[in-house]
Coordinates of C-alpha atoms in Angstrom, one line a residue:
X1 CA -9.7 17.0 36.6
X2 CA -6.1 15.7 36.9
X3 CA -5.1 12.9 39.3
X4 CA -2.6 11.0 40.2
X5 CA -3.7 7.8 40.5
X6 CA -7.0 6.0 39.8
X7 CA -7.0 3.3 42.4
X8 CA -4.0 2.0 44.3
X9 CA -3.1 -0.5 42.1
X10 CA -3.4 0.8 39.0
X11 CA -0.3 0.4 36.7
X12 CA 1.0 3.5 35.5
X13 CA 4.4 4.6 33.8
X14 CA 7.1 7.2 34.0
X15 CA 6.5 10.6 32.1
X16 CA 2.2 9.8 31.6
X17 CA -0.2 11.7 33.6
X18 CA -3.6 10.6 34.3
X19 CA -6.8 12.6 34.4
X20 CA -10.6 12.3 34.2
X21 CA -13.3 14.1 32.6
X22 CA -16.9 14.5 32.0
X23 CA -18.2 13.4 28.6
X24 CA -22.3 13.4 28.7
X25 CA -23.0 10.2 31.1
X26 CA -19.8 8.9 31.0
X27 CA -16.6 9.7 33.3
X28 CA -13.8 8.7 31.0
X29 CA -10.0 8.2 31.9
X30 CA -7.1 9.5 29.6
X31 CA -3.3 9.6 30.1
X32 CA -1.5 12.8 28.2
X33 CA 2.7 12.6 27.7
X34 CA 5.2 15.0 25.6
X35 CA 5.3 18.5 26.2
X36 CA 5.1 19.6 22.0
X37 CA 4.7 18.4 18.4
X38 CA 1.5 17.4 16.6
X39 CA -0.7 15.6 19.2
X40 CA -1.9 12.2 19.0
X41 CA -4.5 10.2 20.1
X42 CA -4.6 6.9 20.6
X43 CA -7.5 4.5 20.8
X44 CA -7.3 0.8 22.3
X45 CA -9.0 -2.3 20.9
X46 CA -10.2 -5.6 23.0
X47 CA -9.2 -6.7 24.7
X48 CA -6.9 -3.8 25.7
X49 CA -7.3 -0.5 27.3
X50 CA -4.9 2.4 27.4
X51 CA -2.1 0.1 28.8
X52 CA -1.9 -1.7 25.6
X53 CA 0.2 1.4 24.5
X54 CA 2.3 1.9 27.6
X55 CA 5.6 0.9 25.5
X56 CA 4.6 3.3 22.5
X57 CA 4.2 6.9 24.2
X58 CA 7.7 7.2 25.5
X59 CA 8.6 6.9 21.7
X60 CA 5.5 9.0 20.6
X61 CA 5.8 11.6 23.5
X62 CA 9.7 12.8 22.3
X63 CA 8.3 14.7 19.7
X64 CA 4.7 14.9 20.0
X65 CA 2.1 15.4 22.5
X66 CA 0.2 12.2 23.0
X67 CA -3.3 11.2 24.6
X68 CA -4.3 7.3 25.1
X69 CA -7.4 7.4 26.3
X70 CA -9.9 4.1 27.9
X71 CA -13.0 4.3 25.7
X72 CA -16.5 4.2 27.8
X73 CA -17.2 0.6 29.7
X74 CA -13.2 0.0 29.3
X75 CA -10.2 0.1 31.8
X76 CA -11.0 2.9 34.3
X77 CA -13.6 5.2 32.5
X78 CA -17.3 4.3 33.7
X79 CA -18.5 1.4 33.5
X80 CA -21.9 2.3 35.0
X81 CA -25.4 2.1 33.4
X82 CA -25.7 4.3 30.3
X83 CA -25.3 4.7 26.7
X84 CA -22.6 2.0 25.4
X85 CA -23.1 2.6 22.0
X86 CA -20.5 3.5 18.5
X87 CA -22.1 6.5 18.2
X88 CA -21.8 7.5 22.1
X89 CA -18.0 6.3 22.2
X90 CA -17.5 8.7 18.7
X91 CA -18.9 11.5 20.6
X92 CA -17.1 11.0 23.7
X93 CA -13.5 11.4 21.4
X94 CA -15.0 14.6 20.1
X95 CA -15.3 15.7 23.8
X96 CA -12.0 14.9 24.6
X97 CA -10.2 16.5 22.0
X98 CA -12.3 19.3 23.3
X99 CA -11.6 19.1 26.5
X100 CA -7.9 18.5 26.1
X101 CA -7.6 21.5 23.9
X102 CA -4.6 20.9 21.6
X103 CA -6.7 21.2 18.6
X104 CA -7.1 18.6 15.1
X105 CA -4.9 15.2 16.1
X106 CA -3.6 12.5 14.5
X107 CA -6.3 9.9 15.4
X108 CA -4.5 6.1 15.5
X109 CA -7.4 3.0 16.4
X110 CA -6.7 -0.3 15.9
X111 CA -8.9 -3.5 16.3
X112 CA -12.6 -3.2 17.4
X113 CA -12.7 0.9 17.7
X114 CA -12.1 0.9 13.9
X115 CA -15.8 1.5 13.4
X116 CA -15.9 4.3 16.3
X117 CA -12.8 6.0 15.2
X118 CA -13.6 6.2 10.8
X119 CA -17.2 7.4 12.4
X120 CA -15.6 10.4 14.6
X121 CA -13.8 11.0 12.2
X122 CA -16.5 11.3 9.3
X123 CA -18.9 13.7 11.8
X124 CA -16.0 15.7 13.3
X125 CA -13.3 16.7 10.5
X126 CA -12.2 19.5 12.3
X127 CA -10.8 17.2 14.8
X128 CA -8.6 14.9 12.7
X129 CA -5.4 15.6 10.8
X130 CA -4.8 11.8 9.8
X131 CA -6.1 8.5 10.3
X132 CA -4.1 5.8 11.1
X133 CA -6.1 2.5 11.5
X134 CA -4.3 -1.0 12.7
X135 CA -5.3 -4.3 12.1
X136 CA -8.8 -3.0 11.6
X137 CA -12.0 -3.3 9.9
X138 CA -15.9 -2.0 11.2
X139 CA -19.3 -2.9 10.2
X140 CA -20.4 -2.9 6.4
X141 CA -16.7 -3.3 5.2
X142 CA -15.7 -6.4 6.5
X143 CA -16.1 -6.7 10.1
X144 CA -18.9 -9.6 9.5
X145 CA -16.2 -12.0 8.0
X146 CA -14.8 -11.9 11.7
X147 CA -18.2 -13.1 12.7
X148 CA -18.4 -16.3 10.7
X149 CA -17.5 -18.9 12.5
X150 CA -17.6 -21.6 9.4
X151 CA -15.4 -19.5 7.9
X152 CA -12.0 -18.7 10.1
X153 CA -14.4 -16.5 12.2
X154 CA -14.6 -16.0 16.2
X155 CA -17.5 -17.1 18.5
X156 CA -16.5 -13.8 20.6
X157 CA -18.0 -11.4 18.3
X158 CA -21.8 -13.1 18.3
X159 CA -21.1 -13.5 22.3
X160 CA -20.2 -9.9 23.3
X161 CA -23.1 -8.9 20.2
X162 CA -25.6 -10.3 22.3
X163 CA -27.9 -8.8 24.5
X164 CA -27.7 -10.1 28.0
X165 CA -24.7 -13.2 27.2
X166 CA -21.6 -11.2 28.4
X167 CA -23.1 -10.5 31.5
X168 CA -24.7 -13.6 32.8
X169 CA -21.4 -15.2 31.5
X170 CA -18.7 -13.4 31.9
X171 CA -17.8 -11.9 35.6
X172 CA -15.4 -14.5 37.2
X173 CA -14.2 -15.6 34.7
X174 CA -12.5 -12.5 32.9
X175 CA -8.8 -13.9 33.5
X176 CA -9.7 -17.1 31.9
X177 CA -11.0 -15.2 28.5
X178 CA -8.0 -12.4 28.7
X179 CA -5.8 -15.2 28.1
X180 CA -7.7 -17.1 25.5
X181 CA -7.6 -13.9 23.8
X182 CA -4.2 -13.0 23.6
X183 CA -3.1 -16.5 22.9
X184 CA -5.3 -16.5 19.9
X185 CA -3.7 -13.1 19.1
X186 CA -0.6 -14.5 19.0
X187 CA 0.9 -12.1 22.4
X188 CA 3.9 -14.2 24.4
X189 CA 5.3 -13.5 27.5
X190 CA 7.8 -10.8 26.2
X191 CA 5.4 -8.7 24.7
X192 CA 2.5 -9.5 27.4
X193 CA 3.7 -10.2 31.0
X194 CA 1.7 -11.8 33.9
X195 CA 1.8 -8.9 35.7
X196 CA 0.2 -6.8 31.9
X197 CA -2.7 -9.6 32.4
X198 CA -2.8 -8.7 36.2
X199 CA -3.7 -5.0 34.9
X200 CA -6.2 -6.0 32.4
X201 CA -7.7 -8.3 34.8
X202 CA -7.9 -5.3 37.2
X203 CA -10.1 -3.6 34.8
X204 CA -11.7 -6.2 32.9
X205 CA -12.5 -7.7 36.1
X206 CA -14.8 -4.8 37.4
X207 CA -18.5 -5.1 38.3
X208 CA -20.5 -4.4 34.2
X209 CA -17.0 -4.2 32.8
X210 CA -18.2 -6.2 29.7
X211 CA -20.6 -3.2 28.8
X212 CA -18.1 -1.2 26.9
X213 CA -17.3 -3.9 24.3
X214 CA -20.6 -5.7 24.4
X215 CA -21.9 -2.0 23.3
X216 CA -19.6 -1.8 20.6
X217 CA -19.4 -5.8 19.2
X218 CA -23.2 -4.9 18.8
X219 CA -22.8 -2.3 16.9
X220 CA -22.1 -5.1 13.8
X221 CA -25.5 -6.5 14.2
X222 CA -27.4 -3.4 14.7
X223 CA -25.6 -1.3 11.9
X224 CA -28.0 -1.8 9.0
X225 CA -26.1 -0.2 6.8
X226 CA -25.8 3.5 9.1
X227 CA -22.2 3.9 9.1
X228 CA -22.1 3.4 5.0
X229 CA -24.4 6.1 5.0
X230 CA -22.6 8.4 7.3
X231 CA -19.2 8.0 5.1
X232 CA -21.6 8.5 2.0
X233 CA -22.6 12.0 3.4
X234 CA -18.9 12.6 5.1
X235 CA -16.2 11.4 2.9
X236 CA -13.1 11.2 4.9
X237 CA -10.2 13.4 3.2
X238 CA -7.5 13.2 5.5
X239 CA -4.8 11.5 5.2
X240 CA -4.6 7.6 5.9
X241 CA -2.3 5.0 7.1
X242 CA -3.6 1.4 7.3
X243 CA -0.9 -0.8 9.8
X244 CA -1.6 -4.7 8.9
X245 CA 0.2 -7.4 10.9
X246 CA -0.9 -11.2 10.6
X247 CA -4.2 -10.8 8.6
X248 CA -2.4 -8.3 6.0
X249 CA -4.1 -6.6 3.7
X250 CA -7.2 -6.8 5.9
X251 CA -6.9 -3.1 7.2
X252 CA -6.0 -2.1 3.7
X253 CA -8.8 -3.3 1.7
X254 CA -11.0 -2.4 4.4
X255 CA -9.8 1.8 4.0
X256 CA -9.3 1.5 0.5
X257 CA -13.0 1.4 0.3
X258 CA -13.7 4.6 2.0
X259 CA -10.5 7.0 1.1
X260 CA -8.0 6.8 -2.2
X261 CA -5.8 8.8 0.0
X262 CA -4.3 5.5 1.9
X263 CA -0.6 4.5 2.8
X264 CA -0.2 0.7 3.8
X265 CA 2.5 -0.7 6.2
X266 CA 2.8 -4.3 6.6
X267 CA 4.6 -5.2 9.8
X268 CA 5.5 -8.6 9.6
X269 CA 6.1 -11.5 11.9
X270 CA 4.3 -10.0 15.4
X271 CA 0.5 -11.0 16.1
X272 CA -2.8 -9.0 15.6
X273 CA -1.6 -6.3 19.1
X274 CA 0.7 -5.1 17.0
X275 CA 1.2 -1.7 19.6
X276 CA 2.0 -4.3 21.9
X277 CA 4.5 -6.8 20.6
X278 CA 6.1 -4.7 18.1
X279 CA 5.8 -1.1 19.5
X280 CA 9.0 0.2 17.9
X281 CA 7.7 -0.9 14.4
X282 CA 4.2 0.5 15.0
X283 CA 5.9 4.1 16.4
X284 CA 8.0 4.5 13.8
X285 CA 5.3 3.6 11.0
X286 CA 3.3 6.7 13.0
X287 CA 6.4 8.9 13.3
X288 CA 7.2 8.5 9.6
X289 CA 3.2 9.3 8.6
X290 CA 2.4 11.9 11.0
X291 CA 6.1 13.6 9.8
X292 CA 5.1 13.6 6.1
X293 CA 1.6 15.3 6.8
X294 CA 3.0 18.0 8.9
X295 CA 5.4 19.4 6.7
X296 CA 2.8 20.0 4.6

């Protein structure tokens, strides 16, 4: 299904076209741009949703095909009751690609779909040409460290990670954490405009909005050890790019423990939404990887 517009105030931008699609209980929105080239699909952190790439696919889309996509629970893909977990959100990728039809892509993630992302990519190799992570880590490799408060850790992880708390707590009051976020994150006003918070709002802001990242922050505390085992049984060969920006070399000590086969970029001087406030840097980084993999 292809539309034009998701509600009437939905921020858009020129040369993106929006669609929808089924994915098992889940109705999940996408935006495609660029007519040829290796296609690429990019996946959002939090608290971000397709629109934190709307300054990267113009530079993305003159030479490949690109697909941003709002993962489950997040910016205008459902947000009903369902199944909100990592392993829900990796299948619903492997549906897209599917359903979009341009075969393998070049899989970018950054932030908290790190753990979603390497998982698809373990279970689904036929889909993936390269993985480019970005200021990323996922449970079992790091991703606790985030969690400890006593130790430069944030409260956010243990409050979207637990069952019930983002719910009672959160609706009217999703403005308020937006821009505690992004403060923390390091955005400013010319990377991260009122009216780019007035979007987010608009979809954070939605009635059970906070199930798509309360599904996935749980996914550190209920892990156990599953996604070690998956890349035990799946080794990831493809290609890799890690992308660090203020916490450098997290992302690269986090992939170097599941691939040899990893590139690291360190783009300095720009906060943790590194597609956001420095998305020439972070397209070029891509532009330069996916070239070298697909002259081979």
């Amino acid at each position: 299904m292809t539309i034009t517009n998701i509600t009437s105030d939905a921020a858009t931008i020129p040369g993106v076209t929006h669609h929808t699609f089924q994915s098992g209980d889940a109705v999940l929105h996408y935006v495609t741009a660029g007519a040829e080239g290796s296609p690429i699909l990019l996946v959002h952190g939090w608290p971000e949703t397709w629109w934190a790439f709307r300054s990267v696919i113009p530079l993305l889309a003159a030479s490949h095909r690109v697909v941003a996509v709002d993962l489950r629970g997040f910016g205008d893909s459902t947000a009903s009751e369902g199944d909100y977990t990592v392993e829900a959100s990796a299948e619903d990728l492997h549906r897209l690609i599917e359903h979009v039809g341009h075969g393998a892509v070049h899989l970018a993630t950054q932030d908290l779909s790190g753990g979603l992302a390497i998982r698809f990519a373990a279970t689904h190799p036929e889909d993936v040409l390269s993985f480019i992570g970005t200021e990323t880590t996922f449970p079992g490799y790091g991703m606790e460290m985030l969690a400890d408060v006593n130790n430069g850790g944030s409260w956010h992880l243990g409050f979207y990670g637990t069952p019930g708390i983002p719910e009672m707590l959160l609706p009217g009051h999703e403005r308020a954490v937006l821009e505690w976020a992004y403060a923390v994150m390091g955005a400013n006003a010319a990377s991260v405009t009122v009216s780019d918070f007035d979007e987010f709002e608009r979809t954070y802001g939605r009635p059970h909005a906070e199930r798509g990242p309360a599904g996935l922050y749980r996914s550190l505390f209920t892990d156990n050890g599953d996604l070690r085992e998956v890349l035990h049984q799946h080794p990831l060969s493809v290609p890799i790019l890690a992308i660090d920006g203020p916490n450098h070399p997290f992302t690269e000590m986090t992939l170097r423990q599941v691939s040899e086969n990893v590139t690291a970029v360190h783009i300095d001087g720009v906060g943790h939404l590194v597609a956001q406030q420095a998305p020439k840097a972070f397209a070029d980084a891509l532009l330069e990887f996916t070239a070298r993999i697909d002259r081979h």
